[in-house]
Protein backbone atom coordinates (compact mmCIF):
# COMPACT_ATOMS: atom_id res chain seq x y z
CA UNK A 1 0.00 0.00 0.00
CA UNK A 2 1.42 3.38 -0.99
CA UNK A 3 1.95 5.82 1.87
CA UNK A 4 1.07 9.44 1.00
CA UNK A 5 1.63 12.82 2.62
CA UNK A 6 0.02 16.17 1.83
CA UNK A 7 1.17 19.23 3.73
CA UNK A 8 -1.07 22.04 4.79
CA UNK A 9 -0.43 25.22 2.80
CA UNK A 10 2.29 27.26 4.47
CA UNK A 11 2.31 31.01 3.98
CA UNK A 12 5.45 33.16 4.06
CA UNK A 13 4.64 36.81 4.55
CA UNK A 14 7.36 37.74 2.07
CA UNK A 15 7.27 38.32 -1.68
CA UNK A 16 7.94 35.37 -3.98
CA UNK A 17 11.26 36.80 -5.19
CA UNK A 18 12.63 37.04 -1.62
CA UNK A 19 11.52 33.49 -0.85
CA UNK A 20 13.22 32.25 -4.03
CA UNK A 21 16.47 33.98 -3.07
CA UNK A 22 16.26 32.33 0.36
CA UNK A 23 15.49 28.94 -1.22
CA UNK A 24 18.56 29.13 -3.48
CA UNK A 25 20.80 29.72 -0.46
CA UNK A 26 20.20 26.18 0.81
CA UNK A 27 22.30 24.66 -2.01
CA UNK A 28 24.65 22.87 -2.55
CA UNK A 29 24.44 21.80 1.13
CA UNK A 30 22.23 22.88 4.01
CA UNK A 31 23.56 22.57 7.57
CA UNK A 32 20.00 22.99 8.88
CA UNK A 33 19.02 19.68 7.26
CA UNK A 34 21.62 17.19 8.58
CA UNK A 35 20.30 14.34 6.42
CA UNK A 36 20.94 16.43 3.27
CA UNK A 37 24.57 15.62 2.50
CA UNK A 38 24.93 17.67 -0.65
CA UNK A 39 23.97 18.19 -4.26
CA UNK A 40 25.48 18.69 -7.66
CA UNK A 41 23.89 20.53 -10.57
CA UNK A 42 23.33 18.23 -13.54
CA UNK A 43 21.83 20.89 -15.78
CA UNK A 44 20.80 24.54 -15.50
CA UNK A 45 18.86 25.98 -18.45
CA UNK A 46 17.29 29.43 -18.68
CA UNK A 47 14.93 30.37 -21.50
CA UNK A 48 16.10 33.04 -23.95
CA UNK A 49 13.83 35.67 -22.39
CA UNK A 50 14.90 34.74 -18.84
CA UNK A 51 11.34 33.91 -17.78
CA UNK A 52 11.92 30.21 -17.12
CA UNK A 53 14.80 28.42 -15.45
CA UNK A 54 15.02 24.64 -15.07
CA UNK A 55 17.66 23.25 -12.72
CA UNK A 56 18.25 19.54 -12.28
CA UNK A 57 20.28 18.38 -9.30
CA UNK A 58 21.48 15.06 -7.98
CA UNK A 59 21.08 15.15 -4.21
CA UNK A 60 22.64 12.84 -1.63
CA UNK A 61 20.78 12.16 1.62
CA UNK A 62 21.55 10.01 4.62
CA UNK A 63 19.01 7.21 5.00
CA UNK A 64 17.22 7.76 8.30
CA UNK A 65 15.84 4.31 9.08
CA UNK A 66 16.32 1.58 11.67
CA UNK A 67 19.59 -0.32 11.32
CA UNK A 68 17.86 -3.63 10.51
CA UNK A 69 16.08 -2.00 7.56
CA UNK A 70 19.30 -0.38 6.31
CA UNK A 71 20.96 -3.82 6.50
CA UNK A 72 18.12 -5.43 4.50
CA UNK A 73 18.26 -2.67 1.90
CA UNK A 74 22.06 -2.49 2.00
CA UNK A 75 22.68 1.26 2.05
CA UNK A 76 23.27 4.23 4.34
CA UNK A 77 22.97 7.03 1.78
CA UNK A 78 20.58 7.52 -1.12
CA UNK A 79 20.52 9.69 -4.23
CA UNK A 80 17.56 11.64 -5.54
CA UNK A 81 17.05 13.58 -8.74
CA UNK A 82 15.47 16.99 -8.15
CA UNK A 83 14.05 19.03 -11.02
CA UNK A 84 13.17 22.66 -10.24
CA UNK A 85 11.12 24.63 -12.75
CA UNK A 86 11.03 28.33 -11.93
CA UNK A 87 8.59 30.51 -13.86
CA UNK A 88 9.45 34.13 -13.16
CA UNK A 89 6.51 35.21 -15.32
CA UNK A 90 3.96 33.18 -13.30
CA UNK A 91 5.92 33.54 -10.05
CA UNK A 92 5.95 29.81 -9.35
CA UNK A 93 8.57 27.21 -8.52
CA UNK A 94 7.63 23.56 -8.99
CA UNK A 95 10.05 21.03 -7.50
CA UNK A 96 9.80 17.36 -8.47
CA UNK A 97 11.96 14.80 -6.70
CA UNK A 98 12.34 11.06 -7.26
CA UNK A 99 14.78 8.59 -5.82
CA UNK A 100 17.56 7.32 -8.03
CA UNK A 101 18.93 4.82 -5.52
CA UNK A 102 17.13 1.50 -5.18
CA UNK A 103 14.38 2.63 -7.56
CA UNK A 104 13.70 -0.97 -8.65
CA UNK A 105 12.24 -1.74 -5.18
CA UNK A 106 11.37 1.62 -3.68
CA UNK A 107 9.73 4.63 -5.30
CA UNK A 108 9.83 7.89 -3.38
CA UNK A 109 8.34 10.94 -5.06
CA UNK A 110 7.89 14.47 -3.82
CA UNK A 111 6.30 17.50 -5.41
CA UNK A 112 6.60 20.97 -3.90
CA UNK A 113 5.22 24.21 -5.18
CA UNK A 114 5.96 27.80 -4.22
CA UNK A 115 3.46 30.30 -5.60
CA UNK A 116 2.08 33.76 -4.97
CA UNK A 117 -0.67 33.88 -2.35
CA UNK A 118 -4.04 34.22 -4.14
CA UNK A 119 -5.19 37.07 -1.87
CA UNK A 120 -1.93 38.93 -1.24
CA UNK A 121 0.70 39.16 -3.97
CA UNK A 122 3.31 40.14 -1.37
CA UNK A 123 3.07 36.70 0.27
CA UNK A 124 4.21 33.29 -0.90
CA UNK A 125 2.47 29.92 -0.47
CA UNK A 126 4.22 26.57 -0.15
CA UNK A 127 2.60 23.17 -0.70
CA UNK A 128 4.21 19.75 -0.52
CA UNK A 129 3.12 16.21 -1.28
CA UNK A 130 5.01 12.93 -1.19
CA UNK A 131 4.51 9.22 -1.61
CA UNK A 132 6.49 6.14 -0.65
CA UNK A 133 5.86 2.87 -2.48
CA UNK A 134 7.89 -0.25 -1.71
CA UNK A 135 7.41 -2.77 -4.50
CA UNK A 136 9.57 -5.65 -3.34
CA UNK A 137 11.43 -5.84 -0.05
CA UNK A 138 11.34 -9.44 1.08
CA UNK A 139 7.95 -9.12 2.84
CA UNK A 140 8.85 -5.87 4.63
CA UNK A 141 7.00 -3.60 2.17
CA UNK A 142 4.34 -2.21 4.53
CA UNK A 143 6.79 -1.82 7.42
CA UNK A 144 9.28 -0.04 5.17
CA UNK A 145 6.60 2.27 3.73
CA UNK A 146 5.37 3.23 7.21
CA UNK A 147 8.89 3.83 8.49
CA UNK A 148 9.82 5.74 5.34
CA UNK A 149 6.83 8.07 5.59
CA UNK A 150 7.33 8.63 9.35
CA UNK A 151 10.96 9.56 8.76
CA UNK A 152 10.04 11.78 5.82
CA UNK A 153 7.49 13.71 7.89
CA UNK A 154 9.87 13.95 10.87
CA UNK A 155 12.55 15.55 8.71
CA UNK A 156 10.45 18.15 6.91
CA UNK A 157 11.82 21.58 7.79
CA UNK A 158 11.32 23.90 4.82
CA UNK A 159 9.64 26.62 6.85
CA UNK A 160 12.50 27.00 9.32
CA UNK A 161 15.10 26.76 6.55
CA UNK A 162 13.43 29.43 4.42
CA UNK A 163 12.89 31.69 7.45
CA UNK A 164 16.57 31.29 8.41
CA UNK A 165 17.79 32.29 4.95
CA UNK A 166 15.27 35.15 4.69
CA UNK A 167 16.67 36.57 7.94
CA UNK A 168 20.20 36.08 6.62
CA UNK A 169 19.35 37.97 3.41
CA UNK A 170 17.83 40.84 5.41
CA UNK A 171 20.85 40.96 7.75
CA UNK A 172 22.95 41.46 4.59
CA UNK A 173 20.73 44.39 3.57
CA UNK A 174 18.61 42.57 0.99
CA UNK A 175 15.06 43.57 1.90
CA UNK A 176 13.43 43.41 -1.53
CA UNK A 177 14.10 41.90 -4.92
CA UNK A 178 12.39 43.37 -7.99
CA UNK A 179 9.84 41.27 -9.85
CA UNK A 180 10.84 39.88 -13.22
CA UNK A 181 9.42 41.85 -16.12
CA UNK A 182 9.42 41.10 -19.82
CA UNK A 183 11.88 43.33 -21.56
CA UNK A 184 10.67 44.93 -24.80
CA UNK A 185 13.52 43.45 -26.83
CA UNK A 186 12.29 39.93 -25.95
CA UNK A 187 8.75 40.45 -27.25
GROMACS .gro file of C-alpha atoms in nm:
model
  187
    1UNK     CA    1   0.000   0.000   0.000
    2UNK     CA    2   0.142   0.338  -0.099
    3UNK     CA    3   0.195   0.582   0.187
    4UNK     CA    4   0.107   0.944   0.100
    5UNK     CA    5   0.163   1.282   0.262
    6UNK     CA    6   0.002   1.617   0.183
    7UNK     CA    7   0.117   1.923   0.373
    8UNK     CA    8  -0.107   2.204   0.479
    9UNK     CA    9  -0.043   2.522   0.280
   10UNK     CA   10   0.229   2.726   0.447
   11UNK     CA   11   0.231   3.101   0.398
   12UNK     CA   12   0.545   3.316   0.406
   13UNK     CA   13   0.464   3.681   0.455
   14UNK     CA   14   0.736   3.774   0.207
   15UNK     CA   15   0.727   3.832  -0.168
   16UNK     CA   16   0.794   3.537  -0.398
   17UNK     CA   17   1.126   3.680  -0.519
   18UNK     CA   18   1.263   3.704  -0.162
   19UNK     CA   19   1.152   3.349  -0.085
   20UNK     CA   20   1.322   3.225  -0.403
   21UNK     CA   21   1.647   3.398  -0.307
   22UNK     CA   22   1.626   3.233   0.036
   23UNK     CA   23   1.549   2.894  -0.122
   24UNK     CA   24   1.856   2.913  -0.348
   25UNK     CA   25   2.080   2.972  -0.046
   26UNK     CA   26   2.020   2.618   0.081
   27UNK     CA   27   2.230   2.466  -0.201
   28UNK     CA   28   2.465   2.287  -0.255
   29UNK     CA   29   2.444   2.180   0.113
   30UNK     CA   30   2.223   2.288   0.401
   31UNK     CA   31   2.356   2.257   0.757
   32UNK     CA   32   2.000   2.299   0.888
   33UNK     CA   33   1.902   1.968   0.726
   34UNK     CA   34   2.162   1.719   0.858
   35UNK     CA   35   2.030   1.434   0.642
   36UNK     CA   36   2.094   1.643   0.327
   37UNK     CA   37   2.457   1.562   0.250
   38UNK     CA   38   2.493   1.767  -0.065
   39UNK     CA   39   2.397   1.819  -0.426
   40UNK     CA   40   2.548   1.869  -0.766
   41UNK     CA   41   2.389   2.053  -1.057
   42UNK     CA   42   2.333   1.823  -1.354
   43UNK     CA   43   2.183   2.089  -1.578
   44UNK     CA   44   2.080   2.454  -1.550
   45UNK     CA   45   1.886   2.598  -1.845
   46UNK     CA   46   1.729   2.943  -1.868
   47UNK     CA   47   1.493   3.037  -2.150
   48UNK     CA   48   1.610   3.304  -2.395
   49UNK     CA   49   1.383   3.567  -2.239
   50UNK     CA   50   1.490   3.474  -1.884
   51UNK     CA   51   1.134   3.391  -1.778
   52UNK     CA   52   1.192   3.021  -1.712
   53UNK     CA   53   1.480   2.842  -1.545
   54UNK     CA   54   1.502   2.464  -1.507
   55UNK     CA   55   1.766   2.325  -1.272
   56UNK     CA   56   1.825   1.954  -1.228
   57UNK     CA   57   2.028   1.838  -0.930
   58UNK     CA   58   2.148   1.506  -0.798
   59UNK     CA   59   2.108   1.515  -0.421
   60UNK     CA   60   2.264   1.284  -0.163
   61UNK     CA   61   2.078   1.216   0.162
   62UNK     CA   62   2.155   1.001   0.462
   63UNK     CA   63   1.901   0.721   0.500
   64UNK     CA   64   1.722   0.776   0.830
   65UNK     CA   65   1.584   0.431   0.908
   66UNK     CA   66   1.632   0.158   1.167
   67UNK     CA   67   1.959  -0.032   1.132
   68UNK     CA   68   1.786  -0.363   1.051
   69UNK     CA   69   1.608  -0.200   0.756
   70UNK     CA   70   1.930  -0.038   0.631
   71UNK     CA   71   2.096  -0.382   0.650
   72UNK     CA   72   1.812  -0.543   0.450
   73UNK     CA   73   1.826  -0.267   0.190
   74UNK     CA   74   2.206  -0.249   0.200
   75UNK     CA   75   2.268   0.126   0.205
   76UNK     CA   76   2.327   0.423   0.434
   77UNK     CA   77   2.297   0.703   0.178
   78UNK     CA   78   2.058   0.752  -0.112
   79UNK     CA   79   2.052   0.969  -0.423
   80UNK     CA   80   1.756   1.164  -0.554
   81UNK     CA   81   1.705   1.358  -0.874
   82UNK     CA   82   1.547   1.699  -0.815
   83UNK     CA   83   1.405   1.903  -1.102
   84UNK     CA   84   1.317   2.266  -1.024
   85UNK     CA   85   1.112   2.463  -1.275
   86UNK     CA   86   1.103   2.833  -1.193
   87UNK     CA   87   0.859   3.051  -1.386
   88UNK     CA   88   0.945   3.413  -1.316
   89UNK     CA   89   0.651   3.521  -1.532
   90UNK     CA   90   0.396   3.318  -1.330
   91UNK     CA   91   0.592   3.354  -1.005
   92UNK     CA   92   0.595   2.981  -0.935
   93UNK     CA   93   0.857   2.721  -0.852
   94UNK     CA   94   0.763   2.356  -0.899
   95UNK     CA   95   1.005   2.103  -0.750
   96UNK     CA   96   0.980   1.736  -0.847
   97UNK     CA   97   1.196   1.480  -0.670
   98UNK     CA   98   1.234   1.106  -0.726
   99UNK     CA   99   1.478   0.859  -0.582
  100UNK     CA  100   1.756   0.732  -0.803
  101UNK     CA  101   1.893   0.482  -0.552
  102UNK     CA  102   1.713   0.150  -0.518
  103UNK     CA  103   1.438   0.263  -0.756
  104UNK     CA  104   1.370  -0.097  -0.865
  105UNK     CA  105   1.224  -0.174  -0.518
  106UNK     CA  106   1.137   0.162  -0.368
  107UNK     CA  107   0.973   0.463  -0.530
  108UNK     CA  108   0.983   0.789  -0.338
  109UNK     CA  109   0.834   1.094  -0.506
  110UNK     CA  110   0.789   1.447  -0.382
  111UNK     CA  111   0.630   1.750  -0.541
  112UNK     CA  112   0.660   2.097  -0.390
  113UNK     CA  113   0.522   2.421  -0.518
  114UNK     CA  114   0.596   2.780  -0.422
  115UNK     CA  115   0.346   3.030  -0.560
  116UNK     CA  116   0.208   3.376  -0.497
  117UNK     CA  117  -0.067   3.388  -0.235
  118UNK     CA  118  -0.404   3.422  -0.414
  119UNK     CA  119  -0.519   3.707  -0.187
  120UNK     CA  120  -0.193   3.893  -0.124
  121UNK     CA  121   0.070   3.916  -0.397
  122UNK     CA  122   0.331   4.014  -0.137
  123UNK     CA  123   0.307   3.670   0.027
  124UNK     CA  124   0.421   3.329  -0.090
  125UNK     CA  125   0.247   2.992  -0.047
  126UNK     CA  126   0.422   2.657  -0.015
  127UNK     CA  127   0.260   2.317  -0.070
  128UNK     CA  128   0.421   1.975  -0.052
  129UNK     CA  129   0.312   1.621  -0.128
  130UNK     CA  130   0.501   1.293  -0.119
  131UNK     CA  131   0.451   0.922  -0.161
  132UNK     CA  132   0.649   0.614  -0.065
  133UNK     CA  133   0.586   0.287  -0.248
  134UNK     CA  134   0.789  -0.025  -0.171
  135UNK     CA  135   0.741  -0.277  -0.450
  136UNK     CA  136   0.957  -0.565  -0.334
  137UNK     CA  137   1.143  -0.584  -0.005
  138UNK     CA  138   1.134  -0.944   0.108
  139UNK     CA  139   0.795  -0.912   0.284
  140UNK     CA  140   0.885  -0.587   0.463
  141UNK     CA  141   0.700  -0.360   0.217
  142UNK     CA  142   0.434  -0.221   0.453
  143UNK     CA  143   0.679  -0.182   0.742
  144UNK     CA  144   0.928  -0.004   0.517
  145UNK     CA  145   0.660   0.227   0.373
  146UNK     CA  146   0.537   0.323   0.721
  147UNK     CA  147   0.889   0.383   0.849
  148UNK     CA  148   0.982   0.574   0.534
  149UNK     CA  149   0.683   0.807   0.559
  150UNK     CA  150   0.733   0.863   0.935
  151UNK     CA  151   1.096   0.956   0.876
  152UNK     CA  152   1.004   1.178   0.582
  153UNK     CA  153   0.749   1.371   0.789
  154UNK     CA  154   0.987   1.395   1.087
  155UNK     CA  155   1.255   1.555   0.871
  156UNK     CA  156   1.045   1.815   0.691
  157UNK     CA  157   1.182   2.158   0.779
  158UNK     CA  158   1.132   2.390   0.482
  159UNK     CA  159   0.964   2.662   0.685
  160UNK     CA  160   1.250   2.700   0.932
  161UNK     CA  161   1.510   2.676   0.655
  162UNK     CA  162   1.343   2.943   0.442
  163UNK     CA  163   1.289   3.169   0.745
  164UNK     CA  164   1.657   3.129   0.841
  165UNK     CA  165   1.779   3.229   0.495
  166UNK     CA  166   1.527   3.515   0.469
  167UNK     CA  167   1.667   3.657   0.794
  168UNK     CA  168   2.020   3.608   0.662
  169UNK     CA  169   1.935   3.797   0.341
  170UNK     CA  170   1.783   4.084   0.541
  171UNK     CA  171   2.085   4.096   0.775
  172UNK     CA  172   2.295   4.146   0.459
  173UNK     CA  173   2.073   4.439   0.357
  174UNK     CA  174   1.861   4.257   0.099
  175UNK     CA  175   1.506   4.357   0.190
  176UNK     CA  176   1.343   4.341  -0.153
  177UNK     CA  177   1.410   4.190  -0.492
  178UNK     CA  178   1.239   4.337  -0.799
  179UNK     CA  179   0.984   4.127  -0.985
  180UNK     CA  180   1.084   3.988  -1.322
  181UNK     CA  181   0.942   4.185  -1.612
  182UNK     CA  182   0.942   4.110  -1.982
  183UNK     CA  183   1.188   4.333  -2.156
  184UNK     CA  184   1.067   4.493  -2.480
  185UNK     CA  185   1.352   4.345  -2.683
  186UNK     CA  186   1.229   3.993  -2.595
  187UNK     CA  187   0.875   4.045  -2.725
   0.00000   0.00000   0.00000
